[in-house]
Coordinates of C-alpha atoms and ligand atoms in Angstrom, one line a residue:
X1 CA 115.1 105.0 89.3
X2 CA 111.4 105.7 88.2
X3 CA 109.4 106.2 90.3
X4 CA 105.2 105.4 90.6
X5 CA 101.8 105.7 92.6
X6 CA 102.1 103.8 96.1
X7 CA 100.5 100.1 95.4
X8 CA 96.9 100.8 95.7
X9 CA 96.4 104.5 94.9
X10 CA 96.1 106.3 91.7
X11 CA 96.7 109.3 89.8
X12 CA 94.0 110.9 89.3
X13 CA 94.4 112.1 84.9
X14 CA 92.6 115.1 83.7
X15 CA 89.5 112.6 82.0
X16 CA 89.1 111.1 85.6
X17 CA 89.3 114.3 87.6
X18 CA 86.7 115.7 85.2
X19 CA 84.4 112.9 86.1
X20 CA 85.6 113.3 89.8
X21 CA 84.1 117.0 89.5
X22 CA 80.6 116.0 88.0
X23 CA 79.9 113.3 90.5
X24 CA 80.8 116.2 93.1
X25 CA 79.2 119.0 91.0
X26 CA 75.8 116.1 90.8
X27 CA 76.2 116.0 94.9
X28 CA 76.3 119.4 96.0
X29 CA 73.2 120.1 93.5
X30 CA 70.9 116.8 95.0
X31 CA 72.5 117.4 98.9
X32 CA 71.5 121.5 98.3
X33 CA 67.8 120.5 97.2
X34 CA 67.7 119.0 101.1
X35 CA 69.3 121.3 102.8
X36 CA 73.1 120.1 103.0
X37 CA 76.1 122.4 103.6
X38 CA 79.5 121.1 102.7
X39 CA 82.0 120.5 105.8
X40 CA 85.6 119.8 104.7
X41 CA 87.2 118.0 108.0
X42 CA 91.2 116.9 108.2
X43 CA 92.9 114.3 106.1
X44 CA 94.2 112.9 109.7
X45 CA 92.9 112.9 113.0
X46 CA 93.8 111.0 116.5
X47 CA 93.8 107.7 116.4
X48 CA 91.4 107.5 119.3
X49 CA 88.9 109.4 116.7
X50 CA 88.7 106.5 115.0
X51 CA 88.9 103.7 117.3
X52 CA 86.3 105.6 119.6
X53 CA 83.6 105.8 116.2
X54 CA 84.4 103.0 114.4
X55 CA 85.5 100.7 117.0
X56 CA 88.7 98.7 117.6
X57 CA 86.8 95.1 116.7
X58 CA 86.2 96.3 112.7
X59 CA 88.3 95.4 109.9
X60 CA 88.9 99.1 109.2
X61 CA 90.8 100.1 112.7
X62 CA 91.8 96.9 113.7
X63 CA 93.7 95.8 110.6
X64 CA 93.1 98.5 107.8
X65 CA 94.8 102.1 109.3
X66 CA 97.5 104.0 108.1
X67 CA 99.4 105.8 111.1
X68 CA 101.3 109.1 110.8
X69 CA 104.1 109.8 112.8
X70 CA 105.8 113.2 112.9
X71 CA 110.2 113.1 112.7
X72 CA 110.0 113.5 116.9
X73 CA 107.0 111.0 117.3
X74 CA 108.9 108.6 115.1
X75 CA 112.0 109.0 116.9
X76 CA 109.8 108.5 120.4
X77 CA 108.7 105.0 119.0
X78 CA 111.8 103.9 118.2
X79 CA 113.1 104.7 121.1
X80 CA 109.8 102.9 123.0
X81 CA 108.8 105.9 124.3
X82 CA 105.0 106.2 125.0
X83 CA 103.5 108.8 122.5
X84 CA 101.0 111.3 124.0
X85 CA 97.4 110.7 122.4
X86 CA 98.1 113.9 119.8
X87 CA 100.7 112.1 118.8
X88 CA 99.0 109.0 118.1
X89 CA 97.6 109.8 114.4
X90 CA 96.0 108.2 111.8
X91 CA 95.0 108.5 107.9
X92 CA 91.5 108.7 108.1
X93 CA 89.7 105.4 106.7
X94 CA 86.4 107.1 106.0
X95 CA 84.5 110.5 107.0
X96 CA 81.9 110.0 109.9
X97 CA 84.0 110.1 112.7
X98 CA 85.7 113.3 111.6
X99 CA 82.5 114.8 111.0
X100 CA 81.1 114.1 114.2
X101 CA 84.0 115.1 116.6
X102 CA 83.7 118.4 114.1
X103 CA 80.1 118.6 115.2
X104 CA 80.9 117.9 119.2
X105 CA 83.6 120.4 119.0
X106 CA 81.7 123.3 117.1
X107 CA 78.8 122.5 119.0
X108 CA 76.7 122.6 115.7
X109 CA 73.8 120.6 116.9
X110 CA 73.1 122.9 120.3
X111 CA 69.8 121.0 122.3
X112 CA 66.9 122.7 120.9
X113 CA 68.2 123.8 117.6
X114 CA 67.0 122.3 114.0
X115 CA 69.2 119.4 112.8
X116 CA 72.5 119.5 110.8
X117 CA 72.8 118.6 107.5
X118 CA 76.6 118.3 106.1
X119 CA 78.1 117.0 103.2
X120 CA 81.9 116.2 102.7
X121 CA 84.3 114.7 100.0
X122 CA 87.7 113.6 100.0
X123 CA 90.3 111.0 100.0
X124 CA 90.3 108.2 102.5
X125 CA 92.8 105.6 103.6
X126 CA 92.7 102.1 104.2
X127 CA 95.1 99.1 104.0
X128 CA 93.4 96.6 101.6
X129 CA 93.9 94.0 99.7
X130 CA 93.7 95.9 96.4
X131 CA 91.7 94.9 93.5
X132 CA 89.4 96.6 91.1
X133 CA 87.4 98.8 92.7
X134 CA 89.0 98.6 95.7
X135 CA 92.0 100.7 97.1
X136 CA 94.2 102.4 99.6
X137 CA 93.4 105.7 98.8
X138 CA 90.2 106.2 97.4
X139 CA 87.3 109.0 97.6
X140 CA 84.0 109.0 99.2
X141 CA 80.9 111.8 99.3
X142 CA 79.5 111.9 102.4
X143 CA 76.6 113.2 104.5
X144 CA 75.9 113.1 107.6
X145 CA 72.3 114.4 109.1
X146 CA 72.7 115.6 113.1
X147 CA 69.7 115.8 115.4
X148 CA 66.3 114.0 113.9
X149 CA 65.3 110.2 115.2
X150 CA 62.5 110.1 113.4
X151 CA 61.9 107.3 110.7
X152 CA 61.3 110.0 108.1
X153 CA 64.7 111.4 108.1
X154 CA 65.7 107.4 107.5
X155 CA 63.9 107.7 105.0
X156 CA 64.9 110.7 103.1
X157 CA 68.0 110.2 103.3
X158 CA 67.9 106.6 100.9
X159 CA 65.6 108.9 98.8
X160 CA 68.4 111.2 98.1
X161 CA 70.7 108.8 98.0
X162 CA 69.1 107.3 95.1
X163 CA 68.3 110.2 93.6
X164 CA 72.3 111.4 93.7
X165 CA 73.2 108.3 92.3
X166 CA 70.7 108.9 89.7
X167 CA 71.7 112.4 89.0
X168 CA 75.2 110.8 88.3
X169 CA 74.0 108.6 85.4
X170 CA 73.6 105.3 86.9
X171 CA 70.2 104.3 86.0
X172 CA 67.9 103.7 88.7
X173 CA 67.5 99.9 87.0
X174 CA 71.3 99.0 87.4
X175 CA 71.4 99.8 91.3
X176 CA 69.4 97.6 94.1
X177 CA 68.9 99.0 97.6
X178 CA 69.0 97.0 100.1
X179 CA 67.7 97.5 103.8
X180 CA 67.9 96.3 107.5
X181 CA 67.7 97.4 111.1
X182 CA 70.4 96.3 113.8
X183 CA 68.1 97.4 116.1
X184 CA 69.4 99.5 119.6
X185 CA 70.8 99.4 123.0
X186 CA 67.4 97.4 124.2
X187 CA 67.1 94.5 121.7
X188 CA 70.2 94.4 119.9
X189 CA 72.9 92.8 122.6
X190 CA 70.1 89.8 123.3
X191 CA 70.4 89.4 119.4
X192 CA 74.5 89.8 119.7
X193 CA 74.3 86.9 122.2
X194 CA 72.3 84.4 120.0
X195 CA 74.5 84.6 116.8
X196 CA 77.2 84.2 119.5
X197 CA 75.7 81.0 120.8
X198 CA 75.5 80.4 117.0
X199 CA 78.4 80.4 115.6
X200 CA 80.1 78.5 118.9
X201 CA 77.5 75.5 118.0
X202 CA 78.4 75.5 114.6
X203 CA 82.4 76.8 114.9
X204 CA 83.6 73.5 113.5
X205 CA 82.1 74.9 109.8
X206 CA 83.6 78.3 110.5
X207 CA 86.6 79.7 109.4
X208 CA 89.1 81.0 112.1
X209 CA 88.5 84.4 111.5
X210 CA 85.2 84.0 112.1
X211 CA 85.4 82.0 115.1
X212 CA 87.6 84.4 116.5
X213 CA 84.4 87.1 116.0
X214 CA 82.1 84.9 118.1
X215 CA 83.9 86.7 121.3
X216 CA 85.1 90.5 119.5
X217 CA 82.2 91.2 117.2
X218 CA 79.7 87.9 116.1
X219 CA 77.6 90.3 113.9
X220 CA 80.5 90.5 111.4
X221 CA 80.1 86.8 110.6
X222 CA 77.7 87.5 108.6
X223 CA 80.2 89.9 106.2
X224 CA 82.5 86.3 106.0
X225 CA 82.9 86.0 102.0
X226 CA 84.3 82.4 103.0
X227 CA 81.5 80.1 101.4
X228 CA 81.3 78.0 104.1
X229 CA 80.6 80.5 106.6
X230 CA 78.4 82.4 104.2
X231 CA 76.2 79.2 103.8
X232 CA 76.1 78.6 108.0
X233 CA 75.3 82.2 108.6
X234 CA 72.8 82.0 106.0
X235 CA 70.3 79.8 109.0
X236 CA 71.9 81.9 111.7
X237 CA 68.7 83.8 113.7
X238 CA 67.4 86.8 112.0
X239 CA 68.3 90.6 113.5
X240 CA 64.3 91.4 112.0
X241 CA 63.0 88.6 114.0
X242 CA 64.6 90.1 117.0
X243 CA 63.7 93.7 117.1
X244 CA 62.4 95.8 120.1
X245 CA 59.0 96.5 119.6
X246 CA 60.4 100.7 119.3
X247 CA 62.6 99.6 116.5
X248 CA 60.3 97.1 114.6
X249 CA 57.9 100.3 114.6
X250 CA 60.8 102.4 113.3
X251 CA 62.1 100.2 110.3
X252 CA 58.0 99.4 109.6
X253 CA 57.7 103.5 109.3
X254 CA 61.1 103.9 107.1
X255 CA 59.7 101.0 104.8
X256 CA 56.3 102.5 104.4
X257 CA 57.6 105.9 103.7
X258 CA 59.9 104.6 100.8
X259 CA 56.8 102.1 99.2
X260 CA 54.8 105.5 99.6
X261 CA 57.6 107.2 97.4
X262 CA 57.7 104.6 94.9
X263 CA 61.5 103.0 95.5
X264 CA 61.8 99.8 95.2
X265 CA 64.1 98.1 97.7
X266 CA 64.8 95.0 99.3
X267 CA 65.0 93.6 102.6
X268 CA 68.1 91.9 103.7
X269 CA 68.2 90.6 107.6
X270 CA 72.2 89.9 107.1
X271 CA 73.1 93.1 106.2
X272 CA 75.2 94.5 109.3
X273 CA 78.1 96.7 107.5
X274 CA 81.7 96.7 108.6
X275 CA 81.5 99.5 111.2
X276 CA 80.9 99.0 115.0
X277 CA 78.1 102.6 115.5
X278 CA 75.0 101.4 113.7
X279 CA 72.2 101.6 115.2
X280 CA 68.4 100.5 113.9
X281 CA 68.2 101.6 109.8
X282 CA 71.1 100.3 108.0
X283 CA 71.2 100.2 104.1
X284 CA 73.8 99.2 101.0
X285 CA 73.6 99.7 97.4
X286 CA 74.8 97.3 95.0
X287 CA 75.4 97.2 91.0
X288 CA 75.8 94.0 89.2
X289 CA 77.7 96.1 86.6
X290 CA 81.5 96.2 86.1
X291 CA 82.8 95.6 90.0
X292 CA 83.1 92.1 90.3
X293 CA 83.3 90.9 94.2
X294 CA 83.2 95.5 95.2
X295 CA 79.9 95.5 94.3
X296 CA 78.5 97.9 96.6
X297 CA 78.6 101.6 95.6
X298 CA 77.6 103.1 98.8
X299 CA 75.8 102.3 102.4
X300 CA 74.8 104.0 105.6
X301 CA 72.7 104.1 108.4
X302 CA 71.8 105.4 111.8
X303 CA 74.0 105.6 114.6
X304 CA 72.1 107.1 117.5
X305 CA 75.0 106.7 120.5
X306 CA 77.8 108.0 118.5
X307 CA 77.6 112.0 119.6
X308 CA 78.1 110.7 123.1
X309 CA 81.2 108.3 121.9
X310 CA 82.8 111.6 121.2
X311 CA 81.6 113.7 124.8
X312 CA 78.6 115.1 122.8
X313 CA 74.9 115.7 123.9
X314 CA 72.6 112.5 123.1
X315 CA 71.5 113.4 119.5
X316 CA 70.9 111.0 116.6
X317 CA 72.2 110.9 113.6
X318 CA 72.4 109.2 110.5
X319 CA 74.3 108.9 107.2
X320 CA 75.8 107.2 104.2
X321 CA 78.7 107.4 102.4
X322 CA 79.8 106.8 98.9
X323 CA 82.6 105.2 96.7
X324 CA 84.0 107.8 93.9
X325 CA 86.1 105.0 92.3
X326 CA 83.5 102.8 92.1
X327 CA 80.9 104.8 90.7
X328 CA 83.0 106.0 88.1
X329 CA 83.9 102.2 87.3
X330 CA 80.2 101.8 86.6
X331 CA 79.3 104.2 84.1
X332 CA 82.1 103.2 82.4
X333 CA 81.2 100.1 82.0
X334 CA 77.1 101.0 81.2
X335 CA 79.0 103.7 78.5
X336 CA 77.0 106.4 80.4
X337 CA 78.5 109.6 78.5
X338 CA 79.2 112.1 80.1
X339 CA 80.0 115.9 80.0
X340 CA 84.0 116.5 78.3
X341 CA 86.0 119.3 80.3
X342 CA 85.0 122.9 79.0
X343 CA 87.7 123.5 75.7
X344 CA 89.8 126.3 75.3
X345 CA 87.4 128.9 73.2
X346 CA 90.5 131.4 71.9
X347 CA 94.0 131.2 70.8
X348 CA 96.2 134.0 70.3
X349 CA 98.9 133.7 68.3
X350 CA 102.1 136.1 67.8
X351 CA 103.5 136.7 64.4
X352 CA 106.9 136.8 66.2
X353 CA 110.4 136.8 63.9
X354 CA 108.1 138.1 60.9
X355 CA 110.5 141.4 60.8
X356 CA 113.7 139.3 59.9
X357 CA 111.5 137.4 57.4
X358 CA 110.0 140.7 55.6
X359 CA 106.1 139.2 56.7
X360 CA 105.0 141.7 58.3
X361 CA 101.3 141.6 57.6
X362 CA 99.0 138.7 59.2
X363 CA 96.8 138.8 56.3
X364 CA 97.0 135.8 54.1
X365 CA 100.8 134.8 56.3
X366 CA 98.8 131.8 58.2
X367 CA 99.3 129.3 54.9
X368 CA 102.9 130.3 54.4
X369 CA 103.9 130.7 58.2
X370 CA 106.7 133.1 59.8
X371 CA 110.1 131.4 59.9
X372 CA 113.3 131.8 62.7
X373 CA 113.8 134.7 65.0
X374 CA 114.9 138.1 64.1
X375 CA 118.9 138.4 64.7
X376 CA 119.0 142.3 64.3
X377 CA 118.1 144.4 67.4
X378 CA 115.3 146.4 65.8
X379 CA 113.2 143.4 65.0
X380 CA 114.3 141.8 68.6
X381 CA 112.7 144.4 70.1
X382 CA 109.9 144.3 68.2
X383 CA 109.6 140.6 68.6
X384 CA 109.7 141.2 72.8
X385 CA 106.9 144.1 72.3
X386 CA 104.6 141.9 69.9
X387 CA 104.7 139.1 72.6
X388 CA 103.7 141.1 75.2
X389 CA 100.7 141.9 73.3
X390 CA 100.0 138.7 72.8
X391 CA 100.2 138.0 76.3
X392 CA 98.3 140.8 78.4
X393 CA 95.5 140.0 75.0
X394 CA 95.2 136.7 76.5
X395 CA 95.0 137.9 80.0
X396 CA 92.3 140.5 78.9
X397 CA 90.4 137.8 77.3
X398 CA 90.9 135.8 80.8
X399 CA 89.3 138.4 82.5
X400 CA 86.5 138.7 80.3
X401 CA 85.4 135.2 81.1
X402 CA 86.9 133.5 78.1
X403 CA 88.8 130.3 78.1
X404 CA 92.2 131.5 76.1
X405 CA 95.8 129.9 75.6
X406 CA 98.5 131.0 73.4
X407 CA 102.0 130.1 73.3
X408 CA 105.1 130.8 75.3
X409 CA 107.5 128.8 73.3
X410 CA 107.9 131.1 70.1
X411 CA 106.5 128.8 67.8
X412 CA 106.2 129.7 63.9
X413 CA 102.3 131.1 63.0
X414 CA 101.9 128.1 61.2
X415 CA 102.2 125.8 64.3
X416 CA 100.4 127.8 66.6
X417 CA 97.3 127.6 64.3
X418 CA 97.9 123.7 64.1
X419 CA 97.8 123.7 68.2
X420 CA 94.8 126.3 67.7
X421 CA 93.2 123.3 65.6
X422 CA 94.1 121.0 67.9
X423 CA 92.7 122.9 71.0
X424 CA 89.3 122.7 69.0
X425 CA 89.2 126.7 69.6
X426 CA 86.7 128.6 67.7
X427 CA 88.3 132.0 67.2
X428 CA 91.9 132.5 66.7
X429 CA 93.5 136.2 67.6
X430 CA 96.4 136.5 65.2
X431 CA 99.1 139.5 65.8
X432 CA 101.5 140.6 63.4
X433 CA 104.1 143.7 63.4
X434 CA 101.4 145.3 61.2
X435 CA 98.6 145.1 63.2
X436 CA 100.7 145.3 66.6
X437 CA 101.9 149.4 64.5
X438 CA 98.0 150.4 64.0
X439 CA 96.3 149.0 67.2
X440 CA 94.6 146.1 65.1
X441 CA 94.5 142.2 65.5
X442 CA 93.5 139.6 63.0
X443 CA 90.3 137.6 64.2
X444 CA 90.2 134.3 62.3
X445 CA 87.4 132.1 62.4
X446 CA 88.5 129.0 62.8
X447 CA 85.4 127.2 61.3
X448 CA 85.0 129.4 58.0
X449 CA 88.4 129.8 58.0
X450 CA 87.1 133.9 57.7
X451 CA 89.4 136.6 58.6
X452 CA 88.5 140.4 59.5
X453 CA 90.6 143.1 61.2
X454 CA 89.4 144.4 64.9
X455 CA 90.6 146.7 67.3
X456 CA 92.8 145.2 70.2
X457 CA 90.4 147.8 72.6
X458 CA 87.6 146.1 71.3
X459 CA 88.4 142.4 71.1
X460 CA 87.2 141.3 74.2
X461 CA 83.4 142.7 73.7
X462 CA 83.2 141.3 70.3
X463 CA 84.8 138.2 70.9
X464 CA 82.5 137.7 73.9
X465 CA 79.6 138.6 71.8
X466 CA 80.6 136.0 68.9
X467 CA 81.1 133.4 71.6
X468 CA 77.5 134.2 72.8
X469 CA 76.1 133.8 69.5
X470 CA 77.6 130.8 68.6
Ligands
AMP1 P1 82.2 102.1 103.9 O1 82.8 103.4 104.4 O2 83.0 100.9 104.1 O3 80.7 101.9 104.3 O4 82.1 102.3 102.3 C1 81.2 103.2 101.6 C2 81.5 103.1 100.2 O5 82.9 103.5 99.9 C3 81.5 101.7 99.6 O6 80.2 101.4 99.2 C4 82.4 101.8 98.4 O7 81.7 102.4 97.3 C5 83.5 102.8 98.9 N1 84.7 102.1 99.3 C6 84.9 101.6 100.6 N2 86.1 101.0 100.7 C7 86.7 101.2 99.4 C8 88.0 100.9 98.9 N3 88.9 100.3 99.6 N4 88.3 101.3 97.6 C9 87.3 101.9 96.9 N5 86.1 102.3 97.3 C10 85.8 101.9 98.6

């Protein structure tokens, strides 16, 4: 039976996992220019963590998580026995709720004390429809910013957002922010209520889904990708129309702040985002490039009540999180180049069975090659002594900082320089008997094809020196 990846998720291939590393390698290096410290929280936490932050009327807890059960909590369920709540567990689906019950239980925003400013990345879990770009297991960056209301920390935050996308080859040009404010506690249930009243006067035109959100959560209608709904919602009254005089000051500030900084964005009064904690600044960025329908490469905003959801002091906080998948979907299809994994620098090969086959010297033996093993005892023996000199050289070489492979299998000297060639190594360490008798190795440049005797002592300094040069 063969068996593959769970429908939705994907191996991640050496090419991928490269780009994987840069987008990460591109976050901690914009994230460290503001301050950011990366927080790693776990892959599953309780259930309630999620339903508590996100909220039971969203997509994400209410149709989209993945449960873990351990053997005994399995067992319970079957039987119908009620599970305690650390036994009710769940996948995460994305990384803010982790992050703050991490900050409530660490304390790590004390009252008083300067903001916190973490980063995370990993895998998250949610059951979707799959299609391209979007997944069951994919992987976000994250940050989250702990402790500062002010519009200007809004504001910085879509700067480096933009920036991070920036620094991961998608040009500015390809990406368009857009903005909103879901306003607070004060203005934003009146607001709740009127797209309520809405979407009962015009629930004939609605689909069932989002008639059904009129009563759990009226605010996602506006999400509805059903055309119908799309074009009612599309007169429904305007979240920017209804703001608190507090929060129109707020979004007025964040707005400013950005024009001040040069980036261009646009305002859109139906953007609300799938998750229940927003409050005031919310923001999404879209590509037109490569991801049909999943078009949006990342989002956040503010959510100002959620350290209390989770027992914590009032504090504000804000963040956003983005799409790995995605991102890498669009430079691919802009042919942004990028970076290829470092390449093994060294090979060393072993002139191993050259007793039996009377070539005992390296020099000029790479055209012709060494053929089968030794069958006499002597040359055995030699054979196990000149392979562990090949091995503790590469080690050596290893510690010295330089990328080195050579082979295990006992391949003739002619193959192991094809694989040297294939590697795309510079410098090729060849030992024979000979050289293995005098304390000498054969350094071969792979480019000149040049070949000079070294001492084994010395390898590593000159070869780190050649490699320095060039
Ligand atoms: P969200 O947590 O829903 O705000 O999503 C933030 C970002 O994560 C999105 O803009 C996407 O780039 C990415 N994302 C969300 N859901 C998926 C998914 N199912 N598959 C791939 N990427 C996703």
């Amino acid at each position: 039976m063969a068996f593959h990846a769970a429908s939705g998720t994907a191996d991640l291939l050496p090419e991928r996992a490269h780009d994987f590393h840069l987008i990460e390698r591109a976050a901690q290096q914009v994230f460290g220019l503001y301050g950011y410290q990366q927080i790693a929280t776990p892959a599953f936490e309780q259930t309630d963590v999620f339903v508590r932050g996100i909220g039971q009327a969203t997509d994400v807890v209410g149709k989209e998580m993945y449960y873990v059960f351990s053997q005994d909590a399995a067992t319970k369920l079957v039987e119908k026995t009620a599970l305690k709540a650390d036994q009710r567990l769940a996948l995460r689906p994305e990384g803010t709720a982790g992050v703050v019950r991490a900050a409530v239980q660490h304390n790590l925003v004390p009252p008083g004390a300067a903001p916190a400013r973490l980063w995370y990345a990993g895998p998250m879990f949610r059951h979707e429809r799959q299609q391209k770009g979007r997944y069951r297991q994919f992987h976000q960056i994250g940050v989250e910013f702990l402790g500062a209301a002010e519009a200007s920390a809004d504001a910085e935050v879509v700067l480096m957002l933009m920036r991070f996308f920036v620094a991961c080859g998608i040009p500015a040009e390809a990406m368009r922010l857009y903005l909103n404010s879901m306003g607070d506690d004060d203005c934003r249930p009146a607001y709740r209520a009127q797209v309520r009243n809405y979407i009962l006067a015009h629930s004939g035109t609605l689909c069932p889904e989002c008639q059904r959100r009129a009563d759990t959560n009226p605010l996602r209608a506006f999400d509805c990708k059903n055309p119908d709904c799309a074009a009612v919602m599309a007169d429904a009254p305007r979240i920017t129309d209804a703001l608190c005089p507090s929060c129109a000051e707020h979004y007025a500030q964040v707005k400013a702040l950005l024009v001040t900084e040069g980036l261009a964005f646009e305002e859109n009064p139906r953007l609300v985002r799938g998750l229940d904690y927003y409050t005031r600044t919310v923001f999404e960025v879209q590509v037109d490039a490569g991801l049909g329908a999943q078009n949006a490469i990342g989002g956040g905003g503010r959510y100002d009540k959620l350290m209390e959801e989770f027992g914590g002091k009032p504090t504000p906080g804000l963040g956003f999180a983005v799409g790995l998948e995605r991102i890498v979907l669009v430079l691919d299809e802009l042919r942004v180049a990028r970076g290829v994994p470092p390449a093994t620098e060294v090979f060393v090969a072993g002139v191993v069975g050259a007793a039996a086959s009377g070539t005992a010297s390296v020099a000029g033996a790479a055209g012709a090659g060494a053929t089968a093993a030794s069958s006499t005892a002597a040359a055995s023996a030699q054979d196990t002594k000149l392979r562990a000199t090949v091995f503790s050289t590469a080690e050596a070489l290893r510690v010295a900082g330089i990328r080195t492979q050579l082979d295990h299998q006992g391949r003739s000297l002619k193959s192991q320089l094809k694989l040297a060639d294939k590697l795309g190594v510079c410098h090729c360490v060849i030992i024979g008997p000979e050289e293995l008798a005098v304390g000498e190795v054969v350094l071969r440049n792979m480019q000149s094809h040049a070949e000079r005797r070294v001492p084994l002592q010395k390898l590593p300094e000159i070869l780190v020196e050649e490699l320095r040069s060039g």
